[in-house]
Tab-separated table of C-alpha atoms in Angstrom:
chain	number	residue	atom	x	y	z
A	1098	MET	CA	34.242	-1.378	6.987
A	1099	ASN	CA	31.723	1.247	5.979
A	1100	ILE	CA	32.441	3.342	2.924
A	1101	ASP	CA	31.680	6.911	3.896
A	1102	SER	CA	31.197	10.213	2.148
A	1103	GLU	CA	33.531	13.163	2.571
A	1104	TYR	CA	30.631	15.535	1.950
A	1105	ILE	CA	30.305	17.952	4.880
A	1106	MET	CA	27.240	20.148	5.197
A	1107	LYS	CA	27.332	23.674	6.535
A	1108	ILE	CA	26.271	23.753	10.200
A	1109	GLU	CA	23.180	25.856	10.833
A	1110	ASP	CA	22.081	27.620	14.030
A	1111	THR	CA	23.897	25.926	16.930
A	1112	ALA	CA	21.532	27.587	19.399
A	1113	ASP	CA	18.617	25.616	17.961
A	1114	THR	CA	18.035	22.619	20.235
A	1115	ARG	CA	14.443	21.788	19.281
A	1116	PRO	CA	13.967	18.016	18.795
A	1117	ILE	CA	13.366	16.619	15.302
A	1118	LEU	CA	11.050	13.720	14.460
A	1119	ILE	CA	11.645	11.563	11.380
A	1120	VAL	CA	8.673	9.613	10.029
A	1121	PRO	CA	10.437	6.983	7.859
A	1122	TYR	CA	9.265	4.217	5.585
A	1123	MET	CA	8.617	1.140	7.720
A	1124	TRP	CA	9.961	-1.630	5.479
A	1125	ILE	CA	13.133	-2.920	7.160
A	1126	GLY	CA	15.574	-2.017	4.372
A	1127	ASP	CA	14.025	1.414	3.878
A	1128	PHE	CA	14.130	2.010	7.635
A	1129	VAL	CA	17.869	1.245	7.671
A	1130	ARG	CA	18.455	3.578	4.737
A	1131	GLY	CA	16.664	6.257	6.731
A	1132	HIS	CA	19.766	6.507	8.931
A	1133	THR	CA	21.377	8.520	6.142
A	1134	VAL	CA	18.698	11.160	6.822
A	1135	VAL	CA	19.706	11.138	10.499
A	1136	ARG	CA	23.356	11.692	9.607
A	1137	VAL	CA	22.586	14.584	7.240
A	1138	LEU	CA	20.446	16.250	9.898
A	1139	LYS	CA	23.187	15.817	12.539
A	1140	GLN	CA	25.639	17.547	10.209
A	1141	ARG	CA	23.187	20.378	9.664
A	1142	TRP	CA	22.034	20.729	13.300
A	1143	PRO	CA	24.465	18.895	15.614
A	1144	ASP	CA	22.664	20.049	18.785
A	1145	ARG	CA	19.114	19.056	17.835
A	1146	PRO	CA	18.030	15.641	19.225
A	1147	ILE	CA	16.572	13.272	16.623
A	1148	ASP	CA	13.853	10.682	17.254
A	1149	LEU	CA	12.448	8.093	14.867
A	1150	LEU	CA	8.892	6.882	14.573
A	1151	ALA	CA	9.059	3.079	14.380
A	1152	THR	CA	6.853	0.021	14.226
A	1153	SER	CA	7.356	-2.742	16.792
A	1154	LEU	CA	9.150	-4.754	14.096
A	1155	CYS	CA	11.678	-2.016	13.239
A	1156	ALA	CA	12.108	-0.667	16.783
A	1157	PRO	CA	15.226	-2.781	17.658
A	1158	LEU	CA	17.140	-1.136	14.796
A	1159	VAL	CA	16.983	2.231	16.556
A	1160	ASP	CA	19.013	0.870	19.491
A	1161	TYR	CA	22.011	0.479	17.170
A	1162	MET	CA	21.730	3.761	15.225
A	1163	PRO	CA	24.273	6.391	16.293
A	1164	GLY	CA	22.881	9.904	16.475
A	1165	VAL	CA	19.308	8.853	17.334
A	1166	ARG	CA	18.041	9.889	20.761
A	1167	SER	CA	15.049	7.566	21.011
A	1168	ARG	CA	12.219	5.848	19.177
A	1169	VAL	CA	8.480	6.453	19.223
A	1170	VAL	CA	6.818	3.074	18.702
A	1171	CYS	CA	3.395	2.947	17.088
A	1172	ASP	CA	1.808	0.210	14.986
A	1173	LEU	CA	-0.728	1.950	12.768
A	1174	PRO	CA	-2.737	-0.621	10.797
A	1175	ARG	CA	-2.251	-0.818	7.050
A	1176	GLY	CA	-5.167	0.020	4.811
A	1177	ARG	CA	-7.273	2.058	7.244
A	1178	LEU	CA	-7.078	5.419	8.950
A	1179	ALA	CA	-7.297	4.292	12.633
A	1180	VAL	CA	-8.376	7.711	13.912
A	1181	ALA	CA	-8.169	6.803	17.606
A	1182	LYS	CA	-4.584	5.553	17.227
A	1183	GLN	CA	-3.638	8.698	15.294
A	1184	TRP	CA	-4.931	10.851	18.177
A	1185	GLN	CA	-3.032	8.717	20.719
A	1186	LEU	CA	0.175	9.060	18.703
A	1187	ALA	CA	-0.372	12.821	18.307
A	1188	ALA	CA	-0.749	13.210	22.089
A	1189	GLN	CA	2.537	11.347	22.589
A	1190	LEU	CA	4.310	13.511	20.002
A	1191	ARG	CA	2.949	16.712	21.546
A	1192	LEU	CA	4.662	15.896	24.861
A	1193	ALA	CA	8.076	15.794	23.130
A	1194	ASN	CA	7.836	19.404	21.845
A	1195	TYR	CA	9.243	18.645	18.411
A	1196	GLY	CA	10.226	21.664	16.359
A	1197	THR	CA	10.435	19.834	13.022
A	1198	ALA	CA	9.017	16.647	11.525
A	1199	LEU	CA	10.455	15.135	8.337
A	1200	ILE	CA	7.748	12.977	6.767
A	1201	LEU	CA	9.461	10.746	4.220
A	1202	PRO	CA	6.469	8.808	2.819
A	1203	ARG	CA	4.192	10.712	0.439
A	1204	THR	CA	1.053	9.248	1.991
A	1205	TRP	CA	-1.731	11.265	3.590
A	1206	LYS	CA	-1.873	8.930	6.599
A	1207	SER	CA	1.804	9.402	7.517
A	1208	ALA	CA	1.319	13.165	8.015
A	1209	ILE	CA	-1.800	13.083	10.213
A	1210	ALA	CA	-0.293	12.600	13.691
A	1211	PRO	CA	2.493	15.217	13.264
A	1212	ALA	CA	-0.167	17.730	12.161
A	1213	LEU	CA	-2.517	16.859	15.025
A	1214	ALA	CA	0.433	17.226	17.418
A	1215	GLY	CA	0.990	20.785	16.203
A	1216	ILE	CA	4.640	20.282	15.215
A	1217	PRO	CA	5.507	23.738	13.801
A	1218	GLU	CA	7.572	22.603	10.765
A	1219	ARG	CA	6.272	19.584	8.862
A	1220	VAL	CA	8.482	18.889	5.853
A	1221	GLY	CA	7.438	16.588	3.020
A	1222	PHE	CA	7.008	16.225	-0.717
A	1223	VAL	CA	3.828	17.228	-2.478
A	1224	GLY	CA	1.537	14.213	-2.686
A	1225	GLU	CA	-1.926	12.860	-1.883
A	1226	ALA	CA	-3.400	16.360	-1.362
A	1227	ARG	CA	-1.855	16.766	2.090
A	1228	PHE	CA	-2.746	20.455	2.291
A	1229	GLY	CA	-2.819	21.553	5.911
A	1230	LEU	CA	-0.938	18.441	7.038
A	1231	ILE	CA	2.397	19.446	5.445
A	1232	ASN	CA	3.385	23.093	5.797
A	1233	ARG	CA	6.923	23.022	4.356
A	1234	TRP	CA	6.297	21.727	0.854
A	1235	ARG	CA	9.025	20.257	-1.319
A	1236	TRP	CA	8.720	19.738	-5.066
A	1237	GLY	CA	10.576	17.703	-7.663
A	1238	GLU	CA	10.563	14.280	-6.037
A	1239	LYS	CA	9.907	12.468	-9.307
A	1240	ALA	CA	13.045	13.971	-10.838
A	1241	LEU	CA	15.274	12.487	-8.147
A	1242	PRO	CA	16.934	9.304	-9.430
A	1243	ARG	CA	17.031	6.976	-6.411
A	1244	PHE	CA	14.974	6.208	-3.341
A	1245	ILE	CA	17.759	7.477	-1.040
A	1246	ASP	CA	17.880	10.775	-2.955
A	1247	LYS	CA	14.145	11.284	-2.422
A	1248	ASN	CA	14.462	10.669	1.321
A	1249	ALA	CA	17.689	12.463	2.174
A	1250	ALA	CA	16.838	15.524	0.059
A	1251	LEU	CA	14.232	16.405	2.696
A	1252	ALA	CA	17.045	16.826	5.241
A	1253	LEU	CA	18.759	19.478	3.091
A	1254	PRO	CA	17.774	23.151	2.979
A	1255	ASP	CA	15.050	23.750	0.405
A	1256	GLY	CA	16.502	24.184	-3.084
A	1257	SER	CA	19.874	22.585	-2.290
A	1258	GLN	CA	21.739	20.498	-4.841
A	1259	LEU	CA	22.252	16.862	-3.981
A	1260	PRO	CA	25.735	16.078	-2.655
A	1261	PRO	CA	28.081	13.890	-4.735
A	1262	GLU	CA	27.699	11.161	-2.089
A	1263	TRP	CA	25.435	10.691	0.907
A	1264	PRO	CA	26.687	9.617	4.337
A	1265	VAL	CA	26.117	5.872	4.540
A	1266	PRO	CA	23.724	4.250	7.034
A	1267	GLN	CA	25.419	2.892	10.144
A	1268	LEU	CA	24.409	0.276	12.674
A	1269	GLN	CA	26.787	-0.312	15.582
A	1270	VAL	CA	26.538	-3.455	17.725
A	1271	PRO	CA	29.005	-3.679	20.642
A	1272	VAL	CA	31.370	-6.633	20.176
A	1273	GLU	CA	30.535	-7.950	23.636
A	1274	GLU	CA	26.799	-7.990	22.828
A	1275	SER	CA	27.228	-10.062	19.669
A	1276	GLY	CA	29.633	-12.320	21.577
A	1277	ARG	CA	27.053	-12.925	24.316
A	1278	TRP	CA	24.427	-13.654	21.683
A	1279	ARG	CA	26.696	-16.172	19.984
A	1280	GLN	CA	27.425	-17.883	23.294
A	1281	ALA	CA	23.756	-17.941	24.330
A	1282	ASN	CA	22.873	-19.690	21.065
A	1283	GLN	CA	25.792	-22.159	21.413
A	1284	LEU	CA	27.212	-21.175	18.049
A	1285	GLY	CA	30.897	-21.653	18.810
A	1286	SER	CA	33.647	-19.337	17.626
A	1287	GLY	CA	34.457	-20.661	14.144
A	1288	PRO	CA	33.951	-18.706	10.908
A	1289	ALA	CA	30.260	-18.442	10.022
A	1290	VAL	CA	28.268	-17.472	6.943
A	1291	ALA	CA	24.794	-15.984	7.459
A	1292	LEU	CA	22.223	-16.786	4.778
A	1293	ALA	CA	19.187	-14.521	4.362
A	1294	PRO	CA	16.940	-16.437	1.948
A	1295	GLY	CA	13.794	-14.315	2.425
A	1296	SER	CA	12.557	-11.164	0.721
A	1297	VAL	CA	9.373	-9.232	0.112
A	1298	GLY	CA	8.122	-11.099	-2.927
A	1299	ALA	CA	9.216	-14.548	-4.080
A	1300	SER	CA	10.628	-13.186	-7.335
A	1301	LYS	CA	13.653	-11.715	-5.481
A	1302	ARG	CA	14.539	-15.026	-3.795
A	1303	TRP	CA	17.538	-16.937	-5.081
A	1304	THR	CA	16.797	-20.577	-5.820
A	1305	TYR	CA	19.795	-22.468	-4.498
A	1306	TYR	CA	20.311	-21.646	-0.816
A	1307	PRO	CA	20.064	-25.345	0.203
A	1308	ASP	CA	22.837	-26.269	-2.246
A	1309	ALA	CA	24.974	-23.340	-1.096
A	1310	ALA	CA	24.536	-24.336	2.564
A	1311	ARG	CA	25.643	-27.899	1.778
A	1312	LEU	CA	28.759	-26.719	-0.077
A	1313	LEU	CA	29.700	-24.192	2.611
A	1314	ALA	CA	29.310	-26.833	5.341
A	1315	GLU	CA	31.382	-29.323	3.342
A	1316	HIS	CA	34.126	-26.691	3.223
A	1317	GLY	CA	34.168	-26.518	7.039
A	1318	LEU	CA	32.099	-23.379	7.592
A	1319	ASP	CA	29.240	-22.856	10.029
A	1320	VAL	CA	26.064	-21.675	8.320
A	1321	TRP	CA	23.263	-19.659	9.967
A	1322	VAL	CA	19.881	-19.216	8.315
A	1323	VAL	CA	18.508	-15.806	9.311
A	1324	GLY	CA	15.034	-14.435	8.718
A	1325	GLY	CA	11.517	-14.025	10.013
A	1326	PRO	CA	8.780	-16.571	10.722
A	1327	GLY	CA	7.874	-16.582	7.035
A	1328	GLU	CA	11.210	-18.264	6.283
A	1329	LYS	CA	10.738	-21.187	8.733
A	1330	ALA	CA	9.839	-23.739	6.059
A	1331	LEU	CA	12.696	-22.620	3.813
A	1332	ALA	CA	15.114	-22.711	6.757
A	1333	ALA	CA	14.090	-26.307	7.483
A	1334	GLU	CA	14.827	-27.216	3.860
A	1335	ILE	CA	18.241	-25.531	4.032
A	1336	VAL	CA	19.135	-27.265	7.332
A	1337	ALA	CA	18.072	-30.640	5.924
A	1338	ALA	CA	20.300	-30.138	2.882
A	1339	GLY	CA	23.295	-28.756	4.768
A	1340	GLY	CA	23.523	-31.022	7.805
A	1341	PRO	CA	24.608	-30.387	11.408
A	1342	ARG	CA	26.796	-27.351	10.666
A	1343	VAL	CA	23.696	-25.443	9.523
A	1344	ARG	CA	21.495	-23.733	12.140
A	1345	ASP	CA	18.000	-22.300	11.802
A	1346	LEU	CA	18.102	-18.867	13.489
A	1347	THR	CA	14.847	-17.535	12.048
A	1348	GLY	CA	12.361	-15.993	14.471
A	1349	THR	CA	9.992	-13.165	15.257
A	1350	ASP	CA	12.452	-10.725	16.884
A	1351	LEU	CA	14.431	-8.588	14.450
A	1352	ARG	CA	17.078	-8.035	17.136
A	1353	ASN	CA	18.056	-11.679	16.684
A	1354	GLY	CA	18.654	-11.048	12.973
A	1355	ILE	CA	20.671	-7.898	13.692
A	1356	LEU	CA	22.955	-9.738	16.117
A	1357	ALA	CA	23.350	-12.688	13.748
A	1358	MET	CA	24.449	-10.374	10.946
A	1359	ALA	CA	26.824	-8.554	13.310
A	1360	ALA	CA	28.423	-11.824	14.483
A	1361	ALA	CA	28.723	-13.443	11.038
A	1362	ASP	CA	31.933	-13.281	9.028
A	1363	VAL	CA	30.057	-13.016	5.713
A	1364	ALA	CA	26.389	-12.494	4.855
A	1365	ILE	CA	24.723	-13.780	1.682
A	1366	SER	CA	21.347	-12.202	1.023
A	1367	ASN	CA	18.675	-11.525	-1.530
A	1368	ASP	CA	17.620	-7.927	-2.159
A	1369	SER	CA	16.024	-7.623	1.286
A	1370	GLY	CA	16.031	-5.766	4.579
A	1371	LEU	CA	18.623	-8.108	6.074
A	1372	MET	CA	21.016	-7.237	3.243
A	1373	HIS	CA	20.778	-3.567	4.263
A	1374	ILE	CA	21.252	-4.468	7.940
A	1375	ALA	CA	24.378	-6.533	7.263
A	1376	ALA	CA	25.911	-3.855	5.041
A	1377	ALA	CA	25.182	-1.082	7.559
A	1378	LEU	CA	26.857	-3.167	10.276
A	1379	GLY	CA	30.011	-3.413	8.190
A	1380	THR	CA	29.748	-7.197	7.766
A	1381	PRO	CA	31.085	-8.245	4.321
A	1382	THR	CA	27.821	-8.673	2.430
A	1383	MET	CA	27.044	-10.442	-0.837
A	1384	GLY	CA	23.823	-9.243	-2.460
A	1385	ILE	CA	22.092	-11.463	-5.029
A	1386	PHE	CA	20.125	-9.479	-7.616
A	1387	GLY	CA	18.020	-10.933	-10.394
A	1388	PRO	CA	14.866	-8.980	-11.160
A	1389	THR	CA	15.822	-5.718	-9.411
A	1390	SER	CA	18.524	-3.141	-10.134
A	1391	PRO	CA	21.508	-2.837	-7.764
A	1392	TYR	CA	21.868	0.822	-8.781
A	1393	HIS	CA	18.471	1.642	-7.321
A	1394	TRP	CA	18.220	-0.850	-4.449
A	1395	ALA	CA	21.687	-1.924	-3.270
A	1396	PRO	CA	22.878	-0.439	0.052
A	1397	LEU	CA	24.817	2.831	-0.027
A	1398	ASN	CA	27.462	1.109	2.124
A	1399	GLY	CA	28.682	-0.945	-0.792
A	1400	LEU	CA	28.715	-4.709	-1.024
A	1401	ALA	CA	31.600	-7.143	-0.790
A	1402	ALA	CA	30.110	-8.683	-3.941
A	1403	THR	CA	27.126	-7.846	-6.121
A	1404	ILE	CA	25.979	-11.048	-7.797
A	1405	GLN	CA	23.860	-10.753	-10.917
A	1406	THR	CA	22.800	-13.267	-13.484
A	1407	ARG	CA	24.707	-13.428	-16.747
A	1408	THR	CA	21.412	-14.230	-18.436
A	1409	VAL	CA	19.682	-11.232	-19.968
A	1410	VAL	CA	15.903	-11.523	-19.949
A	1411	PRO	CA	13.599	-8.927	-21.508
A	1412	CYS	CA	11.476	-8.509	-18.359
A	1413	GLN	CA	14.294	-6.948	-16.288
A	1414	PRO	CA	14.061	-4.842	-14.209
A	1415	CYS	CA	10.969	-6.330	-12.611
A	1416	HIS	CA	9.073	-5.589	-9.406
A	1417	ARG	CA	6.450	-8.312	-9.660
A	1418	PRO	CA	6.142	-10.156	-6.337
A	1419	VAL	CA	5.986	-13.495	-8.186
A	1420	CYS	CA	7.764	-14.301	-11.451
A	1421	THR	CA	5.294	-14.763	-14.312
A	1422	MET	CA	7.750	-14.655	-17.239
A	1423	ASN	CA	10.839	-16.558	-18.412
A	1424	ASP	CA	10.629	-19.195	-15.641
A	1425	HIS	CA	12.565	-17.076	-13.101
A	1426	ARG	CA	15.755	-17.471	-15.145
A	1427	CYS	CA	17.213	-14.255	-13.688
A	1428	MET	CA	17.651	-16.153	-10.403
A	1429	ARG	CA	17.855	-19.794	-11.555
A	1430	ASP	CA	20.891	-19.089	-13.741
A	1431	ILE	CA	23.039	-18.047	-10.729
A	1432	SER	CA	24.705	-21.279	-9.583
A	1433	ALA	CA	25.417	-22.335	-6.011
A	1434	SER	CA	29.036	-23.128	-6.841
A	1435	ASP	CA	29.594	-19.597	-8.157
A	1436	VAL	CA	28.110	-18.011	-5.016
A	1437	VAL	CA	30.105	-20.278	-2.674
A	1438	GLY	CA	33.315	-19.552	-4.583
A	1439	ILE	CA	32.736	-15.818	-4.196
A	1440	ALA	CA	31.923	-16.272	-0.488
A	1441	GLU	CA	35.203	-18.060	0.119
A	1442	ARG	CA	37.096	-15.311	-1.682
A	1443	VAL	CA	35.316	-12.671	0.421
A	1444	LEU	CA	36.173	-14.604	3.608
A	1445	ALA	CA	39.831	-14.811	2.601
A	1446	GLU	CA	39.951	-11.084	1.804
A	1447	ALA	CA	38.268	-10.218	5.114
A	1448	GLY	CA	40.745	-12.413	6.981
A	1449	ALA	CA	43.708	-10.803	5.221
A	1450	HIS	CA	42.343	-7.341	6.003
A	1451	ALA	CA	41.860	-8.241	9.692
A	1452	ALA	CA	45.414	-9.570	9.887
A	1453	HIS	CA	46.722	-6.146	8.931
């Protein structure tokens, strides 16, 4: 069940029906958190349609986001300007007659197409000398404490105080769709735990997923390994350790990961995009944090369990992609038996809640 905010924003001009474009961050977890921006805007302008710019990777998420009219899919290359693609995207945006664009990233490149499209209001924080590209400047981003505060503040009227709580991101998968997916993959109907062993950067990856899979399978649970093609080798290791109850469900289509997290009874994940997906779906989610801070990076939805090492190491918090200090103790000192014990408790609590 999602934990939601009681904060209600004052509705602005109900006669305003101009569409709004959100240019979000394109990492999966950040894209999911961008749904909070959608919800704030829908409170402020309930009659203005909202579209999201999306990469091909993130595009399936939009299908499950309430309050979003449609997606505009464009894969701009990283590290170069790609002028021709920017003009193509601008032409596509111009046809939609957007009245407002919220440009969440502070990069110069993210503001080019909305400016070329002539969107009248282009809202963004000061950064990278975007003069002429942004015409509704916001200041004070560095003073905002969390990533979600920096993003969602752009959806508020200029100068507004932050609310005590933000509306949480939501993803809604119809029960029949996840049921069809489960049947198509011959996954049966028993209780299942989804493991998400990947992350951006090896330092955020918990060490003992193979051991956890073996213990969960020994306790009679089905185990699904969920992730992208980069997790194929790790998934094979987990399946080999866990036996026939463990299935490799990694692949190239994010929709597969969304449906797996929706169908699972519990999700166990590193600090990753799949953790944010599972939490936004309302699946009881256990987040494993070693180098990073749950305060800054855990989902707004709340987690069934936040698992952190008891070992204090001087290099925390850390955002290095690969651990270079203290032999990755912040992750190695979280045992498989502890995680499995918490998972079984979460399953029992979820079952008791469903029974009522």
